[in-house]
Amino acid sequence: MSKPPASPSSKVRPVTASTLRLHTLGGLSLGEFRKVKSLLLPVIVALDGPTTRRHLAALLWPRAAKPEASLRVALHALREYCPDALWGEERLSTGLPCDAAELLTLRGAAAERAYTGAFLPDLNVPDVSAEFEEWAEGWRQRLARHVQSETLLLAERSDPAQAARWAARAYDLPGAPPAEPDTLRRLLALSAPASALEAALRTELRDLTGRRATDGVRPVRRTPHTRMLGREAELDTLLAWATPAGGGTAVVTGPGGIGKSTLARALLRELTVLGRPVFLVDAEGVTHASEVAARLASVLQAPAATWAALGTALVPGSVVLLDGLDSLDDPEELRGHLDTLPQVRWVLTGRRSRLGRAPDSDLLLALAGLERPAAEASWLDVGVCSAAQLFVREAARVRRDFALSPQNAALVASLTRRLMGHPLALTLAASWLRREDLQAVHDRVLQDAGALRTEGGDGDGRRGLQLAAARSWALLSPALQAAALRLSVGADFDPADAPALGVDSEAVDALLQHAFLEAHQPGSERLRLYPALGGLLREQGQAHPALLREARRTHAELHLQRFLARAPEDPATDPERANLTLAMHAALRAGTLTPAAAEHLLAHYDRRGMHAAGMETLLTLSELAEASGAEPALQAALQVGSMWLAYRAGRLLDAQTLAGVFLQGPLAADPGSRMKVLNTLASVRGEQGQMRASAELLGQALALAVTLGDAVRERFYRMNLLTVLSFLGEEAELQRQLAELEAGLRDLPEAHSWPLRERLLTLRTHMTQVDLPGLQQEARALAAAGARSGEVRLQLAGLLCAARLALRQGEGRAAQDAMAEVRRVTAKVQDNTAGVELLLLDVQLAYARGRAPQARRSARQALQQPRLRENPWNLIELLCLTAPDLYRQDPAATLAFLCAAAHAPQVHMGQRQQAAELIRTLHADATPGPTAPLDLNALHRWLQTQLG
């Protein structure tokens, strides 16, 4: 018993309930007050509600001569400390906030954080009633079970490494009662391999299920409970294959529902716990290799969905699981991309017919049904077969009292043989036990067993799955059947969106229980219908066309409204991209898709760097729009989007072809669409080095923009034209266009004018006739504007330009100060986009100060930057900077590369002039005559050799 509190006059002043909180988890306290029985009064009232004085006295002072008097003494001590802790005459009430009462309102991580210990732990209060002790223990278990349940849900929605930690927390939760077998199985599936928790769970499960299964007979021989029944050998094979360094491809094939995804998730979990970099990509529904790249980019959070960018994001030794490649059109194209990343191990799962022929170097695992017991097997032997174990496990989830016994072993074994050990078929058959007993389930399967045979046999159980799925469908109520059909129009769904799709949460729970839904993404709450049930759902949907039309309309409205309300680059769209594509197709067929939605989709793929995947998506939509006779504006928006994304993806021939066909067709009569296509074709010509053709096309696009009064595109096209003119070196026309553009800057808001001023500054910097002091002033103003607005990119552009201009004027100290500021800003915001430019400036500054070794070191560092190879400008700049130094080592190659640069159409005019001047400086007798085309890869390798 704690000592009573000191009198208010000496130590503790009375306090109000609004300033106090009643703590019951991990201890019992109210501020500085510690008198136990007095504190138990508001605890009981806070949890049970208003309570009579007589009941409180009977609970806490059952053997006192005058229980009411003891209650008054305890109340007096409590009210002396907190006058409004309890009020009322016959029934007492409280306004004290209580952590236990609040805990029941919390969910997820919030509940786990709030649970600081068991309810009233180690409570040792004499002379209380047995009823109070039962009350305290009941609340202790209720609160602990609530937190344990929330923690277990957190574990099941987390990545494998975090899931193991949540599972350990749930198992060891203070105050929790002994876990039921179902809870132990869920925990075991989440525990870390070879951990103390795994061993404890296996032992506890064996003890519990062993006693339950034998029911007084001799002990049954059992294998330990496993996470993934019947695939241990395949999992071990994959783990052994993934362990060595280097790359490779493993292919896991088999029919739908056979366990390919389950095996992939088990591998993900094992490798994650072992500390290997491993990534799971849900590839269900993808048709092109570009879509695979887009989904992998989302998982990796890579800046672009190109295979080159993915190669940078994937560290050597990574394992990537591409799960569900069942709709892939060209597996050979995907294999070609995977071969470009030889330090990554790839695991592909899908039907073998969709994955192509596996090379001899691949690891090939063809999954069939789980191990079934022989007809003459004893019930002990039945219990160790994986197919029987799976059926018993799933049946126990339906009927908690179900267990394998000598009486039902023969029926279970026969079921597994009839269904060929197919995991999903067995799971569905087990769900029938909600309506029928085991004998009825067996008899139904046995009666239809003839349907499981085909002329060529049925070794993988596909017909068994069809039978089980059809029967499971028949057992669903009409409302649940309608819910499943509504959900079938999407790729997957967030349970929070189910009501908006016309499916309530009770229907979602029921479909989960009937094994129609699965959680397919570790660490996510998203659900989907089992892909293996797609055939059944399509067949059933044919009988309910009106329902499916309404479901598609609702699905499209939900996803299109959400998509259009977000910025195109919002990453929140990434998990919904498959649903968004389906919504676009549904809206197009229904005639409700708008050109604005098509343009928003183009902007999404463009800004998210998913150009190839976006091109395929918009091209498919444009073909559907043309076939269905959609409005011309929509057809034009989709076709323009397709060719622009083809250009952005580097597929110049495709972009050129699409643009040429468009310009010859009837849609080109619309000036707005024609303007956009001309700009796209101009961009293609520029990439192809045809700068003159690019300038002519841009001039046509610019004229249309002026005619249409499209001021935004007019500025954009004029800026593009300026860039092309700077490559051509036509400074007279360049000056005229610059004046036109600068005249319009005065009418723009500052936020819009600064990005244009940045590009104009860059253009003027590379012209032959420049006002260096004026440009330096503009560069400083640009850097200051970027710092004020928080636009780091503008600030860095101004600082880098200031450094370049300072070096042109021989002001090494000013250049060094500007470069130091760039490094300070980039370190603060963790931006590495200026790395190459800084290193090139380092090279130039070191040579200017007579420090050739330091210049070479910076040049070597620049060569290691991926962005150096992505931009020919940077590589030619490095050649020009290092040429006087490298000429002494290899004069012939130096002159050859300079000559190639001087004549390369894709090289900027300023750099061509600089290369020609270097040739004359280094070798007076040499002339920059015709030479072989510029090979940037060869130049990169040569620079690495010479600078090494």
PDB file of N, CA, C and O in Angstrom, residues 441-492:
ATOM      1  N   VAL A 441     -18.757 -32.404 -48.439  1.00  0.00           N
ATOM      2  CA  VAL A 441     -17.751 -31.794 -49.317  1.00  0.00           C
ATOM      3  C   VAL A 441     -17.060 -32.870 -50.142  1.00  0.00           C
ATOM      4  O   VAL A 441     -16.881 -32.745 -51.363  1.00  0.00           O
ATOM      5  N   HIS A 442     -16.661 -33.949 -49.486  1.00  0.00           N
ATOM      6  CA  HIS A 442     -15.974 -35.034 -50.184  1.00  0.00           C
ATOM      7  C   HIS A 442     -16.877 -35.658 -51.236  1.00  0.00           C
ATOM      8  O   HIS A 442     -16.455 -35.899 -52.376  1.00  0.00           O
ATOM      9  N   ASP A 443     -18.126 -35.926 -50.873  1.00  0.00           N
ATOM     10  CA  ASP A 443     -19.031 -36.579 -51.816  1.00  0.00           C
ATOM     11  C   ASP A 443     -19.256 -35.702 -53.059  1.00  0.00           C
ATOM     12  O   ASP A 443     -19.321 -36.214 -54.181  1.00  0.00           O
ATOM     13  N   ARG A 444     -19.349 -34.397 -52.841  1.00  0.00           N
ATOM     14  CA  ARG A 444     -19.584 -33.498 -53.972  1.00  0.00           C
ATOM     15  C   ARG A 444     -18.388 -33.521 -54.926  1.00  0.00           C
ATOM     16  O   ARG A 444     -18.545 -33.587 -56.150  1.00  0.00           O
ATOM     17  N   VAL A 445     -17.182 -33.490 -54.373  1.00  0.00           N
ATOM     18  CA  VAL A 445     -15.983 -33.535 -55.221  1.00  0.00           C
ATOM     19  C   VAL A 445     -15.892 -34.888 -55.916  1.00  0.00           C
ATOM     20  O   VAL A 445     -15.569 -34.977 -57.103  1.00  0.00           O
ATOM     21  N   LEU A 446     -16.213 -35.949 -55.189  1.00  0.00           N
ATOM     22  CA  LEU A 446     -16.105 -37.289 -55.759  1.00  0.00           C
ATOM     23  C   LEU A 446     -17.086 -37.476 -56.909  1.00  0.00           C
ATOM     24  O   LEU A 446     -16.762 -38.076 -57.932  1.00  0.00           O
ATOM     25  N   GLN A 447     -18.293 -36.923 -56.752  1.00  0.00           N
ATOM     26  CA  GLN A 447     -19.297 -37.067 -57.803  1.00  0.00           C
ATOM     27  C   GLN A 447     -18.856 -36.387 -59.103  1.00  0.00           C
ATOM     28  O   GLN A 447     -19.178 -36.835 -60.192  1.00  0.00           O
ATOM     29  N   ASP A 448     -18.118 -35.280 -58.948  1.00  0.00           N
ATOM     30  CA  ASP A 448     -17.677 -34.540 -60.126  1.00  0.00           C
ATOM     31  C   ASP A 448     -16.252 -34.891 -60.527  1.00  0.00           C
ATOM     32  O   ASP A 448     -15.654 -34.187 -61.340  1.00  0.00           O
ATOM     33  N   ALA A 449     -15.716 -35.965 -59.963  1.00  0.00           N
ATOM     34  CA  ALA A 449     -14.304 -36.287 -60.216  1.00  0.00           C
ATOM     35  C   ALA A 449     -14.045 -36.567 -61.690  1.00  0.00           C
ATOM     36  O   ALA A 449     -12.946 -36.320 -62.192  1.00  0.00           O
ATOM     37  N   GLY A 450     -15.047 -37.052 -62.404  1.00  0.00           N
ATOM     38  CA  GLY A 450     -14.841 -37.321 -63.812  1.00  0.00           C
ATOM     39  C   GLY A 450     -14.513 -36.071 -64.599  1.00  0.00           C
ATOM     40  O   GLY A 450     -13.825 -36.124 -65.620  1.00  0.00           O
ATOM     41  N   ALA A 451     -14.987 -34.925 -64.105  1.00  0.00           N
ATOM     42  CA  ALA A 451     -14.705 -33.667 -64.801  1.00  0.00           C
ATOM     43  C   ALA A 451     -13.257 -33.242 -64.635  1.00  0.00           C
ATOM     44  O   ALA A 451     -12.788 -32.339 -65.323  1.00  0.00           O
ATOM     45  N   LEU A 452     -12.544 -33.884 -63.705  1.00  0.00           N
ATOM     46  CA  LEU A 452     -11.154 -33.506 -63.464  1.00  0.00           C
ATOM     47  C   LEU A 452     -10.205 -34.187 -64.419  1.00  0.00           C
ATOM     48  O   LEU A 452      -9.014 -33.952 -64.367  1.00  0.00           O
ATOM     49  N   ARG A 453     -10.699 -35.057 -65.263  1.00  0.00           N
ATOM     50  CA  ARG A 453      -9.824 -35.805 -66.165  1.00  0.00           C
ATOM     51  C   ARG A 453     -10.003 -35.303 -67.599  1.00  0.00           C
ATOM     52  O   ARG A 453     -11.110 -34.998 -68.033  1.00  0.00           O
ATOM     53  N   THR A 454      -8.925 -35.242 -68.297  1.00  0.00           N
ATOM     54  CA  THR A 454      -8.969 -34.943 -69.722  1.00  0.00           C
ATOM     55  C   THR A 454      -8.246 -36.063 -70.446  1.00  0.00           C
ATOM     56  O   THR A 454      -7.594 -36.909 -69.825  1.00  0.00           O
ATOM     57  N   GLU A 455      -8.322 -36.026 -71.761  1.00  0.00           N
ATOM     58  CA  GLU A 455      -7.687 -37.089 -72.528  1.00  0.00           C
ATOM     59  C   GLU A 455      -6.193 -37.143 -72.273  1.00  0.00           C
ATOM     60  O   GLU A 455      -5.588 -38.201 -72.203  1.00  0.00           O
ATOM     61  N   GLY A 456      -5.600 -35.983 -72.116  1.00  0.00           N
ATOM     62  CA  GLY A 456      -4.158 -35.937 -71.865  1.00  0.00           C
ATOM     63  C   GLY A 456      -3.801 -35.946 -70.397  1.00  0.00           C
ATOM     64  O   GLY A 456      -2.645 -35.776 -70.045  1.00  0.00           O
ATOM     65  N   GLY A 457      -4.782 -36.106 -69.514  1.00  0.00           N
ATOM     66  CA  GLY A 457      -4.491 -36.076 -68.086  1.00  0.00           C
ATOM     67  C   GLY A 457      -4.615 -34.672 -67.527  1.00  0.00           C
ATOM     68  O   GLY A 457      -4.790 -33.700 -68.245  1.00  0.00           O
ATOM     69  N   ASP A 458      -4.527 -34.579 -66.218  1.00  0.00           N
ATOM     70  CA  ASP A 458      -4.657 -33.290 -65.538  1.00  0.00           C
ATOM     71  C   ASP A 458      -3.713 -33.278 -64.353  1.00  0.00           C
ATOM     72  O   ASP A 458      -4.127 -33.251 -63.206  1.00  0.00           O
ATOM     73  N   GLY A 459      -2.429 -33.323 -64.624  1.00  0.00           N
ATOM     74  CA  GLY A 459      -1.461 -33.432 -63.549  1.00  0.00           C
ATOM     75  C   GLY A 459      -1.324 -32.200 -62.700  1.00  0.00           C
ATOM     76  O   GLY A 459      -0.820 -32.276 -61.589  1.00  0.00           O
ATOM     77  N   ASP A 460      -1.732 -31.008 -63.203  1.00  0.00           N
ATOM     78  CA  ASP A 460      -1.542 -29.800 -62.408  1.00  0.00           C
ATOM     79  C   ASP A 460      -2.818 -29.331 -61.729  1.00  0.00           C
ATOM     80  O   ASP A 460      -2.821 -28.308 -61.060  1.00  0.00           O
ATOM     81  N   GLY A 461      -3.931 -30.025 -61.915  1.00  0.00           N
ATOM     82  CA  GLY A 461      -5.135 -29.727 -61.152  1.00  0.00           C
ATOM     83  C   GLY A 461      -5.951 -28.551 -61.643  1.00  0.00           C
ATOM     84  O   GLY A 461      -6.772 -28.028 -60.895  1.00  0.00           O
ATOM     85  N   ARG A 462      -5.771 -28.122 -62.890  1.00  0.00           N
ATOM     86  CA  ARG A 462      -6.524 -26.959 -63.352  1.00  0.00           C
ATOM     87  C   ARG A 462      -8.024 -27.229 -63.375  1.00  0.00           C
ATOM     88  O   ARG A 462      -8.820 -26.364 -63.028  1.00  0.00           O
ATOM     89  N   ARG A 463      -8.393 -28.436 -63.793  1.00  0.00           N
ATOM     90  CA  ARG A 463      -9.831 -28.730 -63.809  1.00  0.00           C
ATOM     91  C   ARG A 463     -10.375 -28.846 -62.392  1.00  0.00           C
ATOM     92  O   ARG A 463     -11.528 -28.515 -62.138  1.00  0.00           O
ATOM     93  N   GLY A 464      -9.551 -29.315 -61.491  1.00  0.00           N
ATOM     94  CA  GLY A 464      -9.974 -29.335 -60.092  1.00  0.00           C
ATOM     95  C   GLY A 464     -10.244 -27.942 -59.574  1.00  0.00           C
ATOM     96  O   GLY A 464     -11.196 -27.710 -58.820  1.00  0.00           O
ATOM     97  N   LEU A 465      -9.418 -26.987 -59.985  1.00  0.00           N
ATOM     98  CA  LEU A 465      -9.649 -25.601 -59.581  1.00  0.00           C
ATOM     99  C   LEU A 465     -10.960 -25.090 -60.167  1.00  0.00           C
ATOM    100  O   LEU A 465     -11.730 -24.399 -59.493  1.00  0.00           O
ATOM    101  N   GLN A 466     -11.222 -25.439 -61.427  1.00  0.00           N
ATOM    102  CA  GLN A 466     -12.476 -24.986 -62.044  1.00  0.00           C
ATOM    103  C   GLN A 466     -13.679 -25.523 -61.282  1.00  0.00           C
ATOM    104  O   GLN A 466     -14.654 -24.809 -61.035  1.00  0.00           O
ATOM    105  N   LEU A 467     -13.612 -26.795 -60.904  1.00  0.00           N
ATOM    106  CA  LEU A 467     -14.721 -27.387 -60.150  1.00  0.00           C
ATOM    107  C   LEU A 467     -14.884 -26.700 -58.802  1.00  0.00           C
ATOM    108  O   LEU A 467     -15.994 -26.317 -58.405  1.00  0.00           O
ATOM    109  N   ALA A 468     -13.776 -26.534 -58.083  1.00  0.00           N
ATOM    110  CA  ALA A 468     -13.843 -25.917 -56.759  1.00  0.00           C
ATOM    111  C   ALA A 468     -14.331 -24.481 -56.856  1.00  0.00           C
ATOM    112  O   ALA A 468     -15.136 -24.022 -56.019  1.00  0.00           O
ATOM    113  N   ALA A 469     -13.863 -23.750 -57.866  1.00  0.00           N
ATOM    114  CA  ALA A 469     -14.277 -22.366 -58.011  1.00  0.00           C
ATOM    115  C   ALA A 469     -15.763 -22.267 -58.326  1.00  0.00           C
ATOM    116  O   ALA A 469     -16.472 -21.416 -57.776  1.00  0.00           O
ATOM    117  N   ALA A 470     -16.254 -23.144 -59.203  1.00  0.00           N
ATOM    118  CA  ALA A 470     -17.670 -23.101 -59.559  1.00  0.00           C
ATOM    119  C   ALA A 470     -18.550 -23.397 -58.349  1.00  0.00           C
ATOM    120  O   ALA A 470     -19.576 -22.745 -58.130  1.00  0.00           O
ATOM    121  N   ARG A 471     -18.144 -24.383 -57.537  1.00  0.00           N
ATOM    122  CA  ARG A 471     -18.931 -24.699 -56.352  1.00  0.00           C
ATOM    123  C   ARG A 471     -18.857 -23.565 -55.338  1.00  0.00           C
ATOM    124  O   ARG A 471     -19.862 -23.200 -54.719  1.00  0.00           O
ATOM    125  N   SER A 472     -17.681 -22.977 -55.145  1.00  0.00           N
ATOM    126  CA  SER A 472     -17.555 -21.859 -54.211  1.00  0.00           C
ATOM    127  C   SER A 472     -18.423 -20.691 -54.654  1.00  0.00           C
ATOM    128  O   SER A 472     -19.035 -20.012 -53.834  1.00  0.00           O
ATOM    129  N   TRP A 473     -18.465 -20.466 -55.971  1.00  0.00           N
ATOM    130  CA  TRP A 473     -19.323 -19.397 -56.475  1.00  0.00           C
ATOM    131  C   TRP A 473     -20.789 -19.681 -56.165  1.00  0.00           C
ATOM    132  O   TRP A 473     -21.532 -18.779 -55.767  1.00  0.00           O
ATOM    133  N   ALA A 474     -21.192 -20.921 -56.334  1.00  0.00           N
ATOM    134  CA  ALA A 474     -22.590 -21.271 -56.067  1.00  0.00           C
ATOM    135  C   ALA A 474     -22.946 -21.092 -54.594  1.00  0.00           C
ATOM    136  O   ALA A 474     -24.103 -20.825 -54.262  1.00  0.00           O
ATOM    137  N   LEU A 475     -21.964 -21.234 -53.702  1.00  0.00           N
ATOM    138  CA  LEU A 475     -22.228 -21.083 -52.268  1.00  0.00           C
ATOM    139  C   LEU A 475     -22.304 -19.622 -51.839  1.00  0.00           C
ATOM    140  O   LEU A 475     -22.749 -19.329 -50.726  1.00  0.00           O
ATOM    141  N   LEU A 476     -21.857 -18.715 -52.688  1.00  0.00           N
ATOM    142  CA  LEU A 476     -21.964 -17.302 -52.354  1.00  0.00           C
ATOM    143  C   LEU A 476     -23.420 -16.850 -52.480  1.00  0.00           C
ATOM    144  O   LEU A 476     -24.147 -17.292 -53.370  1.00  0.00           O
ATOM    145  N   SER A 477     -23.817 -15.929 -51.625  1.00  0.00           N
ATOM    146  CA  SER A 477     -25.145 -15.339 -51.752  1.00  0.00           C
ATOM    147  C   SER A 477     -25.187 -14.445 -52.986  1.00  0.00           C
ATOM    148  O   SER A 477     -24.144 -14.015 -53.492  1.00  0.00           O
ATOM    149  N   PRO A 478     -26.353 -14.174 -53.516  1.00  0.00           N
ATOM    150  CA  PRO A 478     -26.431 -13.268 -54.677  1.00  0.00           C
ATOM    151  C   PRO A 478     -25.756 -11.924 -54.430  1.00  0.00           C
ATOM    152  O   PRO A 478     -25.144 -11.358 -55.337  1.00  0.00           O
ATOM    153  N   ALA A 479     -25.854 -11.410 -53.191  1.00  0.00           N
ATOM    154  CA  ALA A 479     -25.217 -10.125 -52.888  1.00  0.00           C
ATOM    155  C   ALA A 479     -23.696 -10.231 -52.970  1.00  0.00           C
ATOM    156  O   ALA A 479     -23.019  -9.328 -53.487  1.00  0.00           O
ATOM    157  N   LEU A 480     -23.138 -11.348 -52.479  1.00  0.00           N
ATOM    158  CA  LEU A 480     -21.690 -11.528 -52.547  1.00  0.00           C
ATOM    159  C   LEU A 480     -21.235 -11.779 -53.982  1.00  0.00           C
ATOM    160  O   LEU A 480     -20.158 -11.335 -54.394  1.00  0.00           O
ATOM    161  N   GLN A 481     -22.047 -12.495 -54.757  1.00  0.00           N
ATOM    162  CA  GLN A 481     -21.704 -12.683 -56.167  1.00  0.00           C
ATOM    163  C   GLN A 481     -21.652 -11.337 -56.890  1.00  0.00           C
ATOM    164  O   GLN A 481     -20.737 -11.072 -57.676  1.00  0.00           O
ATOM    165  N   ALA A 482     -22.623 -10.479 -56.598  1.00  0.00           N
ATOM    166  CA  ALA A 482     -22.629  -9.154 -57.217  1.00  0.00           C
ATOM    167  C   ALA A 482     -21.409  -8.349 -56.775  1.00  0.00           C
ATOM    168  O   ALA A 482     -20.800  -7.634 -57.577  1.00  0.00           O
ATOM    169  N   ALA A 483     -21.039  -8.461 -55.491  1.00  0.00           N
ATOM    170  CA  ALA A 483     -19.862  -7.739 -55.000  1.00  0.00           C
ATOM    171  C   ALA A 483     -18.595  -8.201 -55.704  1.00  0.00           C
ATOM    172  O   ALA A 483     -17.751  -7.391 -56.094  1.00  0.00           O
ATOM    173  N   ALA A 484     -18.458  -9.521 -55.891  1.00  0.00           N
ATOM    174  CA  ALA A 484     -17.271 -10.042 -56.574  1.00  0.00           C
ATOM    175  C   ALA A 484     -17.207  -9.554 -58.016  1.00  0.00           C
ATOM    176  O   ALA A 484     -16.139  -9.199 -58.524  1.00  0.00           O
ATOM    177  N   LEU A 485     -18.359  -9.529 -58.703  1.00  0.00           N
ATOM    178  CA  LEU A 485     -18.363  -9.052 -60.083  1.00  0.00           C
ATOM    179  C   LEU A 485     -18.019  -7.570 -60.158  1.00  0.00           C
ATOM    180  O   LEU A 485     -17.320  -7.131 -61.078  1.00  0.00           O
ATOM    181  N   ARG A 486     -18.505  -6.778 -59.195  1.00  0.00           N
ATOM    182  CA  ARG A 486     -18.153  -5.353 -59.188  1.00  0.00           C
ATOM    183  C   ARG A 486     -16.649  -5.169 -59.013  1.00  0.00           C
ATOM    184  O   ARG A 486     -16.038  -4.321 -59.671  1.00  0.00           O
ATOM    185  N   LEU A 487     -16.052  -5.949 -58.128  1.00  0.00           N
ATOM    186  CA  LEU A 487     -14.612  -5.819 -57.898  1.00  0.00           C
ATOM    187  C   LEU A 487     -13.795  -6.363 -59.062  1.00  0.00           C
ATOM    188  O   LEU A 487     -12.636  -5.989 -59.233  1.00  0.00           O
ATOM    189  N   SER A 488     -14.390  -7.230 -59.876  1.00  0.00           N
ATOM    190  CA  SER A 488     -13.631  -7.843 -60.972  1.00  0.00           C
ATOM    191  C   SER A 488     -13.313  -6.870 -62.089  1.00  0.00           C
ATOM    192  O   SER A 488     -12.451  -7.160 -62.931  1.00  0.00           O
ATOM    193  N   VAL A 489     -13.958  -5.711 -62.133  1.00  0.00           N
ATOM    194  CA  VAL A 489     -13.692  -4.761 -63.227  1.00  0.00           C
ATOM    195  C   VAL A 489     -12.402  -3.986 -62.986  1.00  0.00           C
ATOM    196  O   VAL A 489     -11.917  -3.291 -63.892  1.00  0.00           O
ATOM    197  N   GLY A 490     -11.821  -4.077 -61.789  1.00  0.00           N
ATOM    198  CA  GLY A 490     -10.574  -3.375 -61.490  1.00  0.00           C
ATOM    199  C   GLY A 490      -9.415  -4.335 -61.354  1.00  0.00           C
ATOM    200  O   GLY A 490      -9.578  -5.558 -61.352  1.00  0.00           O
ATOM    201  N   ALA A 491      -8.210  -3.760 -61.269  1.00  0.00           N
ATOM    202  CA  ALA A 491      -7.012  -4.587 -61.093  1.00  0.00           C
ATOM    203  C   ALA A 491      -6.882  -5.035 -59.643  1.00  0.00           C
ATOM    204  O   ALA A 491      -6.615  -6.201 -59.358  1.00  0.00           O
ATOM    205  N   ASP A 492      -7.032  -4.121 -58.710  1.00  0.00           N
ATOM    206  CA  ASP A 492      -7.053  -4.398 -57.283  1.00  0.00           C
ATOM    207  C   ASP A 492      -7.740  -3.208 -56.633  1.00  0.00           C
ATOM    208  O   ASP A 492      -8.240  -2.321 -57.328  1.00  0.00           O
TER     209      ASP A 492
END
